[in-house]
Short mmCIF file of N, CA and C in Angstrom, two decimals:
data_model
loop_
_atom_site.label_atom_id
_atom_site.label_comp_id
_atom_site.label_asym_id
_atom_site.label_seq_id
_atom_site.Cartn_x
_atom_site.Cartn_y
_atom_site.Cartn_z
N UNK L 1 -7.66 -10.81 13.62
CA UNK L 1 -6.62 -9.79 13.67
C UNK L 1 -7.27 -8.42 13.48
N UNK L 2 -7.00 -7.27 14.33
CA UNK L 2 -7.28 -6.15 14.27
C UNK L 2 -6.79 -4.89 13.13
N UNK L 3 -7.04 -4.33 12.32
CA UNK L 3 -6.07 -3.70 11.73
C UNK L 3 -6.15 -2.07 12.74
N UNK L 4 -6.71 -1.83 13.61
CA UNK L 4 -6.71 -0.54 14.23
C UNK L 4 -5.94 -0.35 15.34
N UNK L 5 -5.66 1.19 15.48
CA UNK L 5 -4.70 1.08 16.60
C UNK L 5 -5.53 1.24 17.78
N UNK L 6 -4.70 0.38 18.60
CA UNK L 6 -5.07 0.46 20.02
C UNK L 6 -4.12 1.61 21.29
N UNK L 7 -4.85 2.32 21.66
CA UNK L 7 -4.24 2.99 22.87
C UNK L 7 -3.94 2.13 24.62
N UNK L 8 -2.34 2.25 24.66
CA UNK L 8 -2.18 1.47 25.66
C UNK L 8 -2.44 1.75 26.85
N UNK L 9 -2.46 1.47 28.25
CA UNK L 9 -2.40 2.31 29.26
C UNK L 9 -0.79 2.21 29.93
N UNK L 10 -0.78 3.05 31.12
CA UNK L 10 0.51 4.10 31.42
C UNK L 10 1.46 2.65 31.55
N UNK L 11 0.91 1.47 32.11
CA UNK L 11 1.67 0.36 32.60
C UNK L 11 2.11 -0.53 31.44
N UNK L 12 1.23 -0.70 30.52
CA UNK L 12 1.52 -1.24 29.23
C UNK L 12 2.50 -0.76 28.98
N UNK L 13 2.50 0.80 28.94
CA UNK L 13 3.99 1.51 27.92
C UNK L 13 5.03 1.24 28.51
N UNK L 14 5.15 0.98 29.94
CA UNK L 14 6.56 1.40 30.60
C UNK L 14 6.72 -0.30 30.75
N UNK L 15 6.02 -1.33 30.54
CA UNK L 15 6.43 -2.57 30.40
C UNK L 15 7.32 -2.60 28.75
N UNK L 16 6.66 -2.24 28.02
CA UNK L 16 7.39 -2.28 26.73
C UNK L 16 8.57 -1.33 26.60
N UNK L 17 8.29 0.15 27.06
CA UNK L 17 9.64 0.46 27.55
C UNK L 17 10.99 0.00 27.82
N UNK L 18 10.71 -0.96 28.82
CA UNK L 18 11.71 -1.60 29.78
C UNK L 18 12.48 -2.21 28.71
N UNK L 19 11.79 -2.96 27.81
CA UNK L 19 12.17 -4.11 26.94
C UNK L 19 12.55 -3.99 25.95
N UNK L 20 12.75 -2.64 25.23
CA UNK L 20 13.13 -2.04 24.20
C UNK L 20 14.42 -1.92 24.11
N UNK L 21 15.05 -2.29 22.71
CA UNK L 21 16.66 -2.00 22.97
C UNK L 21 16.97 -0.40 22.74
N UNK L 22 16.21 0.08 22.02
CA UNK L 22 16.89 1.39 21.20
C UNK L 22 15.93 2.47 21.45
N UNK L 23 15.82 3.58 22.22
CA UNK L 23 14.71 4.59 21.62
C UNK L 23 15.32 5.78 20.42
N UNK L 24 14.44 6.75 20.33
CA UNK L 24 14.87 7.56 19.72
C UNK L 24 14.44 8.72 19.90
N UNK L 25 15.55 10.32 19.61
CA UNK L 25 15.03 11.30 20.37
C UNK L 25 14.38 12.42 18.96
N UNK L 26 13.50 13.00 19.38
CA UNK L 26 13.39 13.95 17.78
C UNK L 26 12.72 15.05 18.05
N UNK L 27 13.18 16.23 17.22
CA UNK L 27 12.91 17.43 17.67
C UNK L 27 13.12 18.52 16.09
N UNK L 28 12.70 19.68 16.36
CA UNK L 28 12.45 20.74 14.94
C UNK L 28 13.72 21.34 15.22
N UNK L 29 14.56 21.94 13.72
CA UNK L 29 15.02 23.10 14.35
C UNK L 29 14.90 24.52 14.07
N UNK L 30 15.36 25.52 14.02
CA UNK L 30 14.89 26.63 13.72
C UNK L 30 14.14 26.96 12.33
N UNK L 31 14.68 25.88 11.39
CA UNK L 31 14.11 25.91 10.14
C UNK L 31 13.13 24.92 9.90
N UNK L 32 12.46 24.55 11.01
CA UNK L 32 11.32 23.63 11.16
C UNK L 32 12.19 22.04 10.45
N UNK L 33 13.00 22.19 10.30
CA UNK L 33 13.31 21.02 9.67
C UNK L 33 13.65 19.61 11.09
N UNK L 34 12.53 18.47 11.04
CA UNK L 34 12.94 17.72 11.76
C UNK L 34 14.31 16.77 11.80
N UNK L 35 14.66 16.14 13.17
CA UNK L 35 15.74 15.47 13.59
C UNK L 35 15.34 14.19 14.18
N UNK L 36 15.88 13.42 13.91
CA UNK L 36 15.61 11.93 14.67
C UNK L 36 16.65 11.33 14.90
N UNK L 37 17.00 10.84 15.86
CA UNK L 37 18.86 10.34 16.32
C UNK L 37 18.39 9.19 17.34
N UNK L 38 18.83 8.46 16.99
CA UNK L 38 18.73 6.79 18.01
C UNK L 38 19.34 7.14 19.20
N UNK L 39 19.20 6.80 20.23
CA UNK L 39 19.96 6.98 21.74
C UNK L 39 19.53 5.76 22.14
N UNK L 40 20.77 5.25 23.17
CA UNK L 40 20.55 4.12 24.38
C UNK L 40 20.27 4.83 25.83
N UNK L 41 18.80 4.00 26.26
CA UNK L 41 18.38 4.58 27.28
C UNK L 41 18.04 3.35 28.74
N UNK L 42 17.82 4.16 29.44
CA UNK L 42 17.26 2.75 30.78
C UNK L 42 16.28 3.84 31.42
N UNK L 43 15.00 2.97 31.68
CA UNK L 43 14.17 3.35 32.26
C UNK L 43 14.46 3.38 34.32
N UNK L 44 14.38 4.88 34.59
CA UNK L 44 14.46 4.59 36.55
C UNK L 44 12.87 5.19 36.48
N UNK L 45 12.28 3.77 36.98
CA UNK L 45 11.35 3.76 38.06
C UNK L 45 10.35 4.35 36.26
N UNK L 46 9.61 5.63 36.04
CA UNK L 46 9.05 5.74 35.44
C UNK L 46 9.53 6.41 34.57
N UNK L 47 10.64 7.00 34.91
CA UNK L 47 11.33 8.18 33.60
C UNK L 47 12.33 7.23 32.90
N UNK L 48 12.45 8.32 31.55
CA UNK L 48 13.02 7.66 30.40
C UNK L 48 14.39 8.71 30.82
N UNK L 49 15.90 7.92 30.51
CA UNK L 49 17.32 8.35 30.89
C UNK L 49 17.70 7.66 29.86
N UNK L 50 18.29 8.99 28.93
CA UNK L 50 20.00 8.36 28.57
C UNK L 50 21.00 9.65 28.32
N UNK L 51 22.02 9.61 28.22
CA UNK L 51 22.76 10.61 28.13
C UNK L 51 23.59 11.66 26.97
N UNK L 52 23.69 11.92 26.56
CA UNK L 52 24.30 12.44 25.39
C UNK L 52 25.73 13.54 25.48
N UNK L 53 26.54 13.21 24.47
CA UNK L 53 27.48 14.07 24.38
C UNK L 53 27.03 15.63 24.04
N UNK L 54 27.92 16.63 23.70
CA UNK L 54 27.48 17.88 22.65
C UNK L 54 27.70 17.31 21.47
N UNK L 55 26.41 18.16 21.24
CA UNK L 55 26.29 17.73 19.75
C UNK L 55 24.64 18.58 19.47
N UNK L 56 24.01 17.93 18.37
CA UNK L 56 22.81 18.26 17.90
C UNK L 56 21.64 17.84 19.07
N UNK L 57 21.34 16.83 19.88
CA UNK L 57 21.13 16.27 21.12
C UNK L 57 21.29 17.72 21.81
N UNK L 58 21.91 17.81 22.39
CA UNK L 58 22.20 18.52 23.73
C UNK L 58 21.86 20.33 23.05
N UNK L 59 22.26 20.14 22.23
CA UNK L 59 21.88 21.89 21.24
C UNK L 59 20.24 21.60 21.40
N UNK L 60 19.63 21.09 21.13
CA UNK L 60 18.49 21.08 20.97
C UNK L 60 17.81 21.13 22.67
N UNK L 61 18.51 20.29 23.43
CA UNK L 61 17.94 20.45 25.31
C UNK L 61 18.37 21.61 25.63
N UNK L 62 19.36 22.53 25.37
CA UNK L 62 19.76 23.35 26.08
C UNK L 62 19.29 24.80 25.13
N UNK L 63 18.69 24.65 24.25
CA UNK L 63 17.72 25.82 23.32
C UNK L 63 16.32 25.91 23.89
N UNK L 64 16.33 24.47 24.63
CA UNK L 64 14.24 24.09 24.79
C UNK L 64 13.52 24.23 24.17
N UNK L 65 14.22 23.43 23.25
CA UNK L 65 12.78 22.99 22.39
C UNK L 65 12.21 21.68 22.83
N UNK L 66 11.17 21.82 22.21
CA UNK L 66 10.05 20.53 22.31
C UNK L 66 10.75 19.37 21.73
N UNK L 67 10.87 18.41 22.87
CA UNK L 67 11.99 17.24 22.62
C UNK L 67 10.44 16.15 22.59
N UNK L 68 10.84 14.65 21.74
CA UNK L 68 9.82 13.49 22.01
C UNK L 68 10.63 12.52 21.73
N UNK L 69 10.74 11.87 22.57
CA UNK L 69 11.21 10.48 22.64
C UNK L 69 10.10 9.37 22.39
N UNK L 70 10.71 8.41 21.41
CA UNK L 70 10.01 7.25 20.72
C UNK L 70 10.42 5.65 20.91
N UNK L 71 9.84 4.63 21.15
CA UNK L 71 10.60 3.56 21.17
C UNK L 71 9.23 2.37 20.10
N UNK L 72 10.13 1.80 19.49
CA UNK L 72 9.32 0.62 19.10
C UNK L 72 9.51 -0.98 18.62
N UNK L 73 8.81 -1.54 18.62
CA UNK L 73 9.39 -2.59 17.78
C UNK L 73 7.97 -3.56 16.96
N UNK L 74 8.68 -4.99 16.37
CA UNK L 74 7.49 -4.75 15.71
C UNK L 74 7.38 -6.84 15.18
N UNK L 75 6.67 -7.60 15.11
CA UNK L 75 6.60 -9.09 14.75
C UNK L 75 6.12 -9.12 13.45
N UNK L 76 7.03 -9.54 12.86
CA UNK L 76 6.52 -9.39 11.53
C UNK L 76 5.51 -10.52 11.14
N UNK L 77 5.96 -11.85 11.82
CA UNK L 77 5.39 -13.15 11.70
C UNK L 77 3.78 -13.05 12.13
N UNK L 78 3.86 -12.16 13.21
CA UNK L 78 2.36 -12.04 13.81
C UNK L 78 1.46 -10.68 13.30
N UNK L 79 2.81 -9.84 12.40
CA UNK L 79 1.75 -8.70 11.89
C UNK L 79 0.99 -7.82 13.15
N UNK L 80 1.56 -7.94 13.91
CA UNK L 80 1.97 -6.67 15.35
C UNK L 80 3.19 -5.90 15.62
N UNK L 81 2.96 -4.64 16.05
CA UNK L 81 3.89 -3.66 16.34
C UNK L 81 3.25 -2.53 17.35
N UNK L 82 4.37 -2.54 17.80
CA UNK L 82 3.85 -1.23 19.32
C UNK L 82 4.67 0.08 19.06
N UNK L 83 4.61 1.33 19.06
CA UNK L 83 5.12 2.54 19.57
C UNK L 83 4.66 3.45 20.93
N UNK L 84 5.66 3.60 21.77
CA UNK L 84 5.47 4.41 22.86
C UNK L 84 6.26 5.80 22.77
N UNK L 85 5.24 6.72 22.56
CA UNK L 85 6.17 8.03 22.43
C UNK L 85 5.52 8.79 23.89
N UNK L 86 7.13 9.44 24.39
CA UNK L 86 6.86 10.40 25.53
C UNK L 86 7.40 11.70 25.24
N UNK L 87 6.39 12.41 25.43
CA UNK L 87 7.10 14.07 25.18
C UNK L 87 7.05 14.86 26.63
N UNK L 88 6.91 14.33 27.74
CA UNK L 88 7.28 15.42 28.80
C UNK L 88 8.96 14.95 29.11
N UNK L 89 9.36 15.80 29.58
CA UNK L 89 10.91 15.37 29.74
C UNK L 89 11.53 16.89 30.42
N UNK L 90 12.93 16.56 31.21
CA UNK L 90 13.64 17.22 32.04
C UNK L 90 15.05 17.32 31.95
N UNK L 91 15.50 18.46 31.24
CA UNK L 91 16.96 18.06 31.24
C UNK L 91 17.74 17.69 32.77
N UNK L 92 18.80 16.56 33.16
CA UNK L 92 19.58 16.44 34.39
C UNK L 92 20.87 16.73 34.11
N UNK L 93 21.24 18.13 34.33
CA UNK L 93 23.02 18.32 33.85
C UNK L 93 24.38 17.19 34.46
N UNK L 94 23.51 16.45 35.96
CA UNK L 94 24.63 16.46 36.52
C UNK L 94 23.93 15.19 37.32
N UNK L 95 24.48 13.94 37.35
CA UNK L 95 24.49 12.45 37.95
C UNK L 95 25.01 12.06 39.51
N UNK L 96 24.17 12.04 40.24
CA UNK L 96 24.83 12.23 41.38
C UNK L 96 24.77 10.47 41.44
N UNK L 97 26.04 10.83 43.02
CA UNK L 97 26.62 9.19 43.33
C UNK L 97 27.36 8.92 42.04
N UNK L 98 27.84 9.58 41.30
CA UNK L 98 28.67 9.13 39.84
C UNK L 98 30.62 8.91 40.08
N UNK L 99 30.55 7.63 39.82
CA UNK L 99 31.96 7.85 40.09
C UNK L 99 33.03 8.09 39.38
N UNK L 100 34.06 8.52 40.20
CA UNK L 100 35.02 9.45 39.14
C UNK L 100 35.72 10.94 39.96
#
């Protein structure tokens, strides 16, 4: 058993990605004080999507700040655990083909 971390490559992450139930989004705010808030997301193709109401979420995309999204999980039995954090990201105001 290894106790060091290993760096994955781009395909590793977005396999574990896929398979993740929960990520999470986190960001500073003016008083440097950090935020961490669980979101449900689905991976298209290579980008990370999920959506959010207003709130602290969307205050924080629409200020631009430096957003990082995190996902992980972890075997306790086998004494392994993975984290994939992505910090490039794009706000999408608006879902096309959305029905309604």
């Amino acid at each position: 058993m290894t106790t060091r971390l290993q760096t994955l490559d781009t395909g590793a992450c977005l396999t574990l990605l896929r398979g993740a139930a929960v990520g999470r989004i986190a960001w500073a705010g003016d008083d440097g004080t950090a935020s961490v808030l669980p979101v449900n997301f689905v991976m298209d193709g290579t980008a990370v999507v999920f959506a959010t109401a207003p709130g602290a979420k969307m205050d924080a995309v629409q200020a631009g700040r430096p957003l990082t999204f995190e996902a992980d999980d972890l075997e306790p039995a086998l004494r392994t655990a993975w984290s994939v954090i992505v910090t490039r990201w794009e706000a999408i105001e608006e879902i096309s083909g959305r029905a309604g």
